[in-house]
CSV table of C-alpha atoms and ligand atoms in Angstrom, one decimal:
chain,number,residue,atom,x,y,z
G,1,MET,CA,7.4,-21.7,-11.3
G,2,SER,CA,10.2,-19.2,-11.9
G,3,PHE,CA,11.6,-18.0,-15.2
G,4,THR,CA,15.0,-19.3,-16.3
G,5,LEU,CA,17.2,-18.4,-19.2
G,6,PRO,CA,18.2,-21.4,-21.3
G,7,PRO,CA,21.5,-21.3,-23.4
G,8,LEU,CA,21.2,-20.4,-27.0
G,9,PRO,CA,20.5,-23.5,-29.2
G,10,TYR,CA,23.6,-22.7,-31.3
G,11,ALA,CA,27.0,-21.0,-30.9
G,12,TYR,CA,27.1,-17.2,-30.5
G,13,ASP,CA,28.8,-16.9,-33.9
G,14,ALA,CA,26.6,-19.4,-35.7
G,15,LEU,CA,24.3,-16.9,-37.3
G,16,GLN,CA,27.0,-14.7,-38.8
G,17,PRO,CA,27.1,-12.8,-41.1
G,18,PHE,CA,23.3,-12.1,-40.7
G,19,MET,CA,23.4,-11.7,-36.9
G,20,SER,CA,26.8,-11.2,-35.2
G,21,LYS,CA,28.3,-12.8,-32.1
G,22,GLU,CA,28.3,-9.4,-30.4
G,23,THR,CA,24.5,-8.9,-31.0
G,24,LEU,CA,23.7,-12.4,-29.6
G,25,GLU,CA,25.9,-11.9,-26.6
G,26,PHE,CA,24.1,-8.6,-25.7
G,27,HIS,CA,20.7,-9.7,-26.8
G,28,HIS,CA,20.7,-13.2,-25.1
G,29,ASP,CA,23.0,-12.6,-22.1
G,30,LYS,CA,22.0,-9.1,-21.2
G,31,HIS,CA,18.5,-8.2,-22.6
G,32,HIS,CA,16.8,-11.6,-22.2
G,33,GLN,CA,18.5,-12.2,-18.8
G,34,ALA,CA,17.1,-8.8,-17.6
G,35,TYR,CA,13.6,-9.9,-18.6
G,36,VAL,CA,14.1,-13.2,-16.6
G,37,THR,CA,15.5,-11.4,-13.5
G,38,ASN,CA,12.9,-8.6,-13.5
G,39,GLY,CA,10.1,-11.1,-14.3
G,40,ASN,CA,11.0,-13.3,-11.4
G,41,ASN,CA,11.0,-10.3,-9.0
G,42,LEU,CA,7.6,-9.1,-10.3
G,43,LEU,CA,6.1,-12.6,-10.2
G,44,LYS,CA,6.6,-12.8,-6.4
G,45,ASP,CA,3.2,-12.1,-4.7
G,46,SER,CA,1.5,-11.4,-8.1
G,47,GLY,CA,-1.0,-14.2,-7.5
G,48,LEU,CA,0.2,-15.9,-10.8
G,49,GLU,CA,3.2,-17.8,-9.3
G,50,GLY,CA,1.8,-21.2,-10.0
G,51,LYS,CA,0.8,-20.6,-13.6
G,52,SER,CA,2.4,-21.6,-16.8
G,53,LEU,CA,4.3,-18.9,-18.7
G,54,GLU,CA,1.6,-18.6,-21.3
G,55,ASP,CA,-1.1,-18.1,-18.7
G,56,ILE,CA,1.1,-15.5,-16.8
G,57,VAL,CA,1.4,-13.6,-20.1
G,58,LYS,CA,-2.4,-13.8,-20.8
G,59,GLU,CA,-3.5,-13.1,-17.3
G,60,SER,CA,-1.2,-10.2,-16.5
G,61,TYR,CA,-2.1,-8.4,-19.8
G,62,GLY,CA,-3.8,-5.1,-19.0
G,63,LYS,CA,-3.7,-5.8,-15.2
G,64,ASN,CA,0.0,-6.0,-14.2
G,65,PRO,CA,2.0,-4.1,-16.8
G,66,GLY,CA,5.4,-4.6,-15.2
G,67,LEU,CA,5.0,-8.3,-15.0
G,68,PHE,CA,3.4,-8.5,-18.4
G,69,ASN,CA,6.2,-6.7,-20.2
G,70,ASN,CA,8.9,-9.0,-18.7
G,71,ALA,CA,6.9,-12.3,-19.0
G,72,GLY,CA,5.9,-11.4,-22.5
G,73,GLN,CA,9.4,-10.7,-23.5
G,74,HIS,CA,10.6,-13.9,-21.8
G,75,TYR,CA,8.1,-15.9,-23.9
G,76,ASN,CA,8.9,-14.0,-27.1
G,77,HIS,CA,12.7,-14.5,-26.7
G,78,LEU,CA,12.5,-18.2,-25.7
G,79,HIS,CA,10.9,-18.8,-29.1
G,80,PHE,CA,12.9,-16.1,-31.0
G,81,TRP,CA,16.2,-18.1,-30.4
G,82,GLN,CA,14.5,-21.2,-31.8
G,83,TRP,CA,12.9,-19.3,-34.7
G,84,MET,CA,16.5,-18.9,-36.1
G,85,LYS,CA,19.1,-21.4,-37.2
G,86,PRO,CA,22.4,-21.4,-39.1
G,87,ASN,CA,21.6,-21.6,-42.9
G,88,GLY,CA,18.0,-20.9,-42.2
G,89,GLY,CA,15.3,-19.4,-44.5
G,90,GLY,CA,15.3,-22.4,-46.8
G,91,ALA,CA,12.4,-24.7,-47.9
G,92,ILE,CA,9.2,-24.6,-45.9
G,93,PRO,CA,7.8,-28.0,-44.8
G,94,GLY,CA,4.9,-29.0,-47.1
G,95,ARG,CA,1.9,-28.8,-44.9
G,96,LEU,CA,2.9,-25.4,-43.5
G,97,GLU,CA,3.7,-24.2,-47.0
G,98,LYS,CA,0.3,-25.1,-48.2
G,99,ALA,CA,-1.4,-23.4,-45.3
G,100,ILE,CA,0.6,-20.2,-45.9
G,101,ILE,CA,-0.4,-20.3,-49.6
G,102,ASP,CA,-4.1,-20.9,-48.6
G,103,SER,CA,-4.0,-17.9,-46.3
G,104,PHE,CA,-2.0,-15.4,-48.4
G,105,GLY,CA,-2.1,-16.6,-52.0
G,106,SER,CA,1.7,-17.2,-52.2
G,107,ILE,CA,4.8,-17.6,-50.0
G,108,ASP,CA,6.2,-14.4,-51.4
G,109,LYS,CA,3.1,-12.4,-50.4
G,110,ALA,CA,3.2,-13.8,-46.9
G,111,LYS,CA,6.9,-12.9,-46.5
G,112,GLU,CA,6.3,-9.4,-47.9
G,113,GLU,CA,3.4,-8.8,-45.5
G,114,PHE,CA,5.5,-10.1,-42.6
G,115,ILE,CA,8.5,-7.8,-43.5
G,116,GLN,CA,6.1,-4.9,-44.0
G,117,ALA,CA,4.6,-5.4,-40.5
G,118,GLY,CA,8.0,-5.2,-38.9
G,119,VAL,CA,9.1,-2.2,-41.0
G,120,THR,CA,5.9,-0.3,-40.1
G,121,GLN,CA,5.8,-1.2,-36.3
G,122,PHE,CA,6.5,2.3,-34.9
G,123,GLY,CA,9.2,2.0,-32.2
G,124,SER,CA,9.9,-1.3,-30.4
G,125,GLY,CA,7.9,-4.4,-31.0
G,126,TRP,CA,7.5,-7.6,-33.1
G,127,SER,CA,6.2,-8.8,-36.4
G,128,TRP,CA,4.3,-12.1,-36.4
G,129,LEU,CA,2.9,-15.1,-38.2
G,130,ALA,CA,0.1,-16.4,-36.0
G,131,VAL,CA,-2.7,-18.9,-36.2
G,132,LYS,CA,-6.2,-17.5,-35.6
G,133,ASP,CA,-9.4,-19.3,-36.3
G,134,GLY,CA,-7.5,-22.0,-38.2
G,135,LYS,CA,-5.9,-19.4,-40.6
G,136,ILE,CA,-2.4,-18.0,-40.7
G,137,ILE,CA,-2.3,-14.2,-40.2
G,138,VAL,CA,0.4,-11.5,-40.1
G,139,ALA,CA,0.4,-9.2,-37.1
G,140,LYS,CA,2.5,-6.6,-35.4
G,141,THR,CA,2.6,-5.7,-31.7
G,142,PRO,CA,4.4,-3.0,-29.6
G,143,ASN,CA,7.0,-3.7,-26.9
G,144,GLY,CA,6.6,-7.1,-25.3
G,145,GLU,CA,3.0,-7.8,-26.5
G,146,ASN,CA,2.3,-10.9,-28.6
G,147,PRO,CA,-0.6,-12.6,-30.4
G,148,LEU,CA,-1.4,-14.7,-27.4
G,149,VAL,CA,-3.2,-11.7,-25.9
G,150,HIS,CA,-5.3,-11.3,-29.1
G,151,GLY,CA,-6.7,-14.8,-29.2
G,152,ALA,CA,-4.1,-16.1,-31.6
G,153,THR,CA,-1.1,-18.5,-31.4
G,154,PRO,CA,2.3,-17.1,-32.5
G,155,ILE,CA,4.2,-19.5,-34.9
G,156,LEU,CA,6.9,-17.0,-36.0
G,157,GLY,CA,8.1,-13.7,-34.6
G,158,CYS,CA,10.8,-11.2,-35.5
G,159,ASP,CA,12.2,-9.0,-32.8
G,160,VAL,CA,12.3,-5.4,-34.2
G,161,TRP,CA,13.6,-3.7,-31.1
G,162,GLU,CA,16.8,-1.8,-32.0
G,163,HIS,CA,18.8,-4.1,-29.6
G,164,SER,CA,18.1,-6.9,-32.1
G,165,TYR,CA,19.7,-5.2,-35.1
G,166,TYR,CA,21.5,-1.9,-34.3
G,167,ILE,CA,25.0,-3.3,-33.9
G,168,ASP,CA,24.8,-5.1,-37.3
G,169,TYR,CA,22.4,-3.0,-39.4
G,170,ARG,CA,22.4,0.4,-37.6
G,171,ASN,CA,19.1,2.1,-38.6
G,172,ARG,CA,18.4,-0.3,-41.6
G,173,ARG,CA,15.6,-2.2,-40.0
G,174,PRO,CA,14.2,-3.4,-43.4
G,175,ASP,CA,17.5,-5.0,-44.3
G,176,TYR,CA,17.6,-6.8,-40.9
G,177,ILE,CA,14.0,-8.2,-41.3
G,178,LYS,CA,14.7,-9.3,-44.9
G,179,ALA,CA,17.9,-11.1,-43.8
G,180,PHE,CA,15.9,-12.7,-41.0
G,181,VAL,CA,13.3,-14.1,-43.5
G,182,ASP,CA,15.8,-15.0,-46.2
G,183,SER,CA,18.7,-16.5,-44.2
G,184,LEU,CA,17.8,-17.1,-40.6
G,185,VAL,CA,14.2,-18.5,-40.1
G,186,ASN,CA,14.0,-22.1,-38.8
G,187,TRP,CA,10.9,-23.2,-40.7
G,188,GLU,CA,11.0,-26.6,-39.1
G,189,TYR,CA,10.3,-25.0,-35.7
G,190,VAL,CA,7.6,-22.8,-37.2
G,191,ASP,CA,6.0,-26.0,-38.6
G,192,GLU,CA,6.2,-27.6,-35.2
G,193,LEU,CA,4.3,-24.7,-33.6
G,194,TYR,CA,1.8,-24.6,-36.5
G,195,SER,CA,1.1,-28.3,-36.1
G,196,LYS,CA,0.5,-27.8,-32.3
G,197,ALA,CA,-1.7,-24.8,-33.0
G,198,VAL,CA,-4.0,-26.6,-35.5
G,199,GLY,CA,-3.8,-30.1,-33.8
P,1,MN3,MN1,14.8,-8.6,-27.9
């Protein structure tokens, strides 16, 4: 296989005012493209060429840092574009809503922990909702790492690298993550991943 960059699932200006056209042009066309290009170069002769993207991420972790960083970021961004939608952040599908309440006590508590994970991730990284042992957990990871390499299945991730928010929010990372949760999250896609993860 080789990595390819799919187009955004919406127009570049579709997430305004919460995420600008300029941010999406740089983030998708430059940053994600660079992970794809570098990942393809590093995949050559790595011994993992025939594997799925998920297996490349898991099997390069701790062994081939260059490939891991780029493949991990390719995986993370493929989902990140789908984790957002215009007019997002609305109602959570019933089964997923119940599972979040079972795991955290309330939706507000889960959102608060997810935001806090992103705010407290020192430097570049991601905040996550993931399924582990049938429960939904909050996690944070540095750089291109994700819950796949910690025995969990990511169902929602927020990119807290500065390239994701600096044009629109400058240093105000908490405002960006709050806007992501309140106005951008595509809960139907989160629900789809949740359903796959729990079968
Ligand atoms: Mn990014």
